[in-house]
mmCIF file of C-alpha atoms in Angstrom:
data_model
loop_
_atom_site.group_PDB
_atom_site.id
_atom_site.type_symbol
_atom_site.label_atom_id
_atom_site.label_comp_id
_atom_site.label_asym_id
_atom_site.label_seq_id
_atom_site.Cartn_x
_atom_site.Cartn_y
_atom_site.Cartn_z
ATOM 1 C CA GLU S 2 -206.314 129.900 -31.463
ATOM 2 C CA VAL S 3 -209.773 128.718 -32.452
ATOM 3 C CA GLN S 4 -212.160 130.173 -29.943
ATOM 4 C CA LEU S 5 -215.459 131.921 -29.241
ATOM 5 C CA VAL S 6 -215.677 134.507 -26.474
ATOM 6 C CA GLU S 7 -219.094 135.703 -25.237
ATOM 7 C CA SER S 8 -219.835 138.888 -23.393
ATOM 8 C CA GLY S 9 -222.759 141.070 -22.385
ATOM 9 C CA GLY S 10 -224.528 138.895 -19.827
ATOM 10 C CA ASP S 11 -225.831 140.685 -16.754
ATOM 11 C CA LEU S 12 -228.514 140.845 -14.071
ATOM 12 C CA VAL S 13 -231.605 142.589 -15.445
ATOM 13 C CA GLN S 14 -235.220 143.097 -14.390
ATOM 14 C CA ALA S 15 -238.016 141.320 -16.163
ATOM 15 C CA GLY S 16 -239.045 143.312 -19.174
ATOM 16 C CA GLY S 17 -235.584 144.618 -19.714
ATOM 17 C CA SER S 18 -233.060 144.131 -22.538
ATOM 18 C CA LEU S 19 -229.551 142.927 -23.074
ATOM 19 C CA ARG S 20 -227.223 142.539 -26.001
ATOM 20 C CA LEU S 21 -224.873 139.575 -26.091
ATOM 21 C CA SER S 22 -221.784 139.489 -28.292
ATOM 22 C CA CYS S 23 -219.567 136.650 -29.362
ATOM 23 C CA ALA S 24 -216.109 137.269 -30.808
ATOM 24 C CA ALA S 25 -214.781 134.578 -33.006
ATOM 25 C CA SER S 26 -211.185 133.840 -33.885
ATOM 26 C CA GLY S 27 -209.061 131.139 -35.500
ATOM 27 C CA PHE S 28 -211.448 130.096 -38.240
ATOM 28 C CA THR S 29 -213.214 131.550 -41.270
ATOM 29 C CA PHE S 30 -216.220 133.026 -39.493
ATOM 30 C CA SER S 31 -218.120 133.896 -42.686
ATOM 31 C CA THR S 32 -218.156 130.226 -43.812
ATOM 32 C CA PHE S 33 -220.266 128.898 -40.942
ATOM 33 C CA ALA S 34 -223.723 129.164 -39.596
ATOM 34 C CA MET S 35 -223.697 130.188 -35.963
ATOM 35 C CA ALA S 36 -226.109 129.668 -33.092
ATOM 36 C CA TRP S 37 -226.943 130.766 -29.577
ATOM 37 C CA VAL S 38 -227.780 128.083 -27.035
ATOM 38 C CA ARG S 39 -228.498 128.272 -23.347
ATOM 39 C CA GLN S 40 -228.437 126.075 -20.315
ATOM 40 C CA THR S 41 -229.668 126.181 -16.782
ATOM 41 C CA PRO S 42 -228.278 123.895 -14.027
ATOM 42 C CA GLY S 43 -229.710 120.421 -14.256
ATOM 43 C CA LYS S 44 -231.269 120.960 -17.678
ATOM 44 C CA GLU S 45 -230.144 120.020 -21.142
ATOM 45 C CA LEU S 46 -228.676 122.497 -23.606
ATOM 46 C CA GLU S 47 -231.494 124.421 -25.285
ATOM 47 C CA TRP S 48 -231.168 125.827 -28.768
ATOM 48 C CA VAL S 49 -232.214 129.501 -28.907
ATOM 49 C CA SER S 50 -231.455 130.837 -32.380
ATOM 50 C CA SER S 51 -229.389 130.315 -35.504
ATOM 51 C CA ILE S 52 -228.200 132.442 -38.376
ATOM 52 C CA ASN S 53 -226.793 131.265 -41.710
ATOM 53 C CA ASN S 54 -223.272 132.173 -42.777
ATOM 54 C CA GLY S 55 -224.415 135.173 -44.885
ATOM 55 C CA GLY S 56 -226.644 136.537 -42.179
ATOM 56 C CA ASP S 57 -229.818 136.757 -44.277
ATOM 57 C CA ARG S 58 -231.630 133.808 -42.739
ATOM 58 C CA THR S 59 -232.491 133.531 -39.065
ATOM 59 C CA TYR S 60 -234.238 130.941 -36.989
ATOM 60 C CA TYR S 61 -235.646 131.054 -33.473
ATOM 61 C CA ALA S 62 -237.012 128.791 -30.852
ATOM 62 C CA ASP S 63 -240.734 129.386 -30.222
ATOM 63 C CA SER S 64 -239.912 130.457 -26.655
ATOM 64 C CA VAL S 65 -237.912 133.514 -27.846
ATOM 65 C CA LYS S 66 -239.512 134.345 -31.192
ATOM 66 C CA GLY S 67 -240.488 138.012 -31.378
ATOM 67 C CA ARG S 68 -238.301 138.929 -28.386
ATOM 68 C CA PHE S 69 -234.791 137.970 -29.413
ATOM 69 C CA THR S 70 -232.900 138.941 -32.559
ATOM 70 C CA ILE S 71 -229.770 137.234 -33.827
ATOM 71 C CA SER S 72 -227.368 139.021 -36.121
ATOM 72 C CA ARG S 73 -223.755 138.854 -37.264
ATOM 73 C CA ASP S 74 -221.026 141.063 -38.603
ATOM 74 C CA ASN S 75 -218.724 138.941 -40.722
ATOM 75 C CA ALA S 76 -216.206 141.722 -41.159
ATOM 76 C CA LYS S 77 -215.834 141.943 -37.388
ATOM 77 C CA LYS S 78 -216.163 138.184 -36.891
ATOM 78 C CA THR S 79 -218.824 138.814 -34.247
ATOM 79 C CA LEU S 80 -222.188 137.218 -33.485
ATOM 80 C CA TYR S 81 -224.865 139.114 -31.586
ATOM 81 C CA LEU S 82 -228.079 138.313 -29.729
ATOM 82 C CA GLN S 83 -230.487 141.137 -28.799
ATOM 83 C CA LEU S 84 -232.670 140.087 -25.950
ATOM 84 C CA ASN S 85 -235.799 142.173 -25.384
ATOM 85 C CA SER S 86 -238.843 141.734 -23.092
ATOM 86 C CA LEU S 87 -236.803 139.433 -20.911
ATOM 87 C CA LYS S 88 -238.648 136.963 -18.686
ATOM 88 C CA THR S 89 -237.445 135.150 -15.565
ATOM 89 C CA GLU S 90 -237.462 131.949 -17.532
ATOM 90 C CA ASP S 91 -234.791 133.344 -19.830
ATOM 91 C CA THR S 92 -232.295 133.133 -16.963
ATOM 92 C CA ALA S 93 -229.504 130.855 -18.119
ATOM 93 C CA MET S 94 -225.906 130.617 -19.190
ATOM 94 C CA TYR S 95 -225.866 131.675 -22.880
ATOM 95 C CA TYR S 96 -223.299 130.215 -25.248
ATOM 96 C CA CYS S 97 -222.524 130.947 -28.836
ATOM 97 C CA ALA S 98 -221.734 127.931 -30.980
ATOM 98 C CA LYS S 99 -220.175 127.249 -34.325
ATOM 99 C CA VAL S 100 -222.420 125.052 -36.394
ATOM 100 C CA LYS S 101 -220.987 122.191 -38.422
ATOM 101 C CA LEU S 102 -221.126 122.649 -42.164
ATOM 102 C CA GLY S 103 -224.385 121.499 -43.658
ATOM 103 C CA PHE S 104 -226.399 122.164 -40.495
ATOM 104 C CA LEU S 105 -228.180 125.081 -38.945
ATOM 105 C CA ARG S 106 -228.600 123.862 -35.386
ATOM 106 C CA ASP S 107 -227.917 120.999 -32.976
ATOM 107 C CA ASN S 108 -224.592 120.041 -34.524
ATOM 108 C CA TYR S 109 -221.866 122.176 -32.995
ATOM 109 C CA ASP S 110 -218.096 121.714 -33.068
ATOM 110 C CA LEU S 111 -217.103 124.720 -31.020
ATOM 111 C CA ARG S 112 -218.710 126.542 -28.092
ATOM 112 C CA GLY S 113 -217.611 129.503 -25.989
ATOM 113 C CA GLN S 114 -217.295 129.691 -22.224
ATOM 114 C CA GLY S 115 -220.694 131.334 -21.873
ATOM 115 C CA THR S 116 -222.113 134.541 -20.428
ATOM 116 C CA GLN S 117 -224.651 134.557 -17.618
ATOM 117 C CA VAL S 118 -228.057 136.153 -18.049
ATOM 118 C CA THR S 119 -230.093 136.543 -14.911
ATOM 119 C CA VAL S 120 -233.580 138.000 -15.048
ATOM 120 C CA SER S 121 -235.193 139.075 -11.756
ATOM 121 C CA SER S 122 -238.881 139.511 -11.155
#
């Protein structure tokens, strides 16, 4: 079955850290760029970060640059997002997404069910 399964979301205080994971199955993980996106109720999906298929190029939204780190382990078919110095505005449902070939963001053909990150003040 082709799927993405996120985990690692939690309730954390501002300034804290979390590590999100996304386990991929059913497709050749190492072929595709991957991304993390997030969404809060009533707002559009927001791109957070992307990583190319080899894992040597990473991209970040300005709002998370310097605080979040995306990485991947192609042997384990797993995508990660390290979230540091969390702010209340980072509160959202976080999804990992498979990026369509030829793109690095905003063109996804698979998304997981999400993992909730809640940052308290």
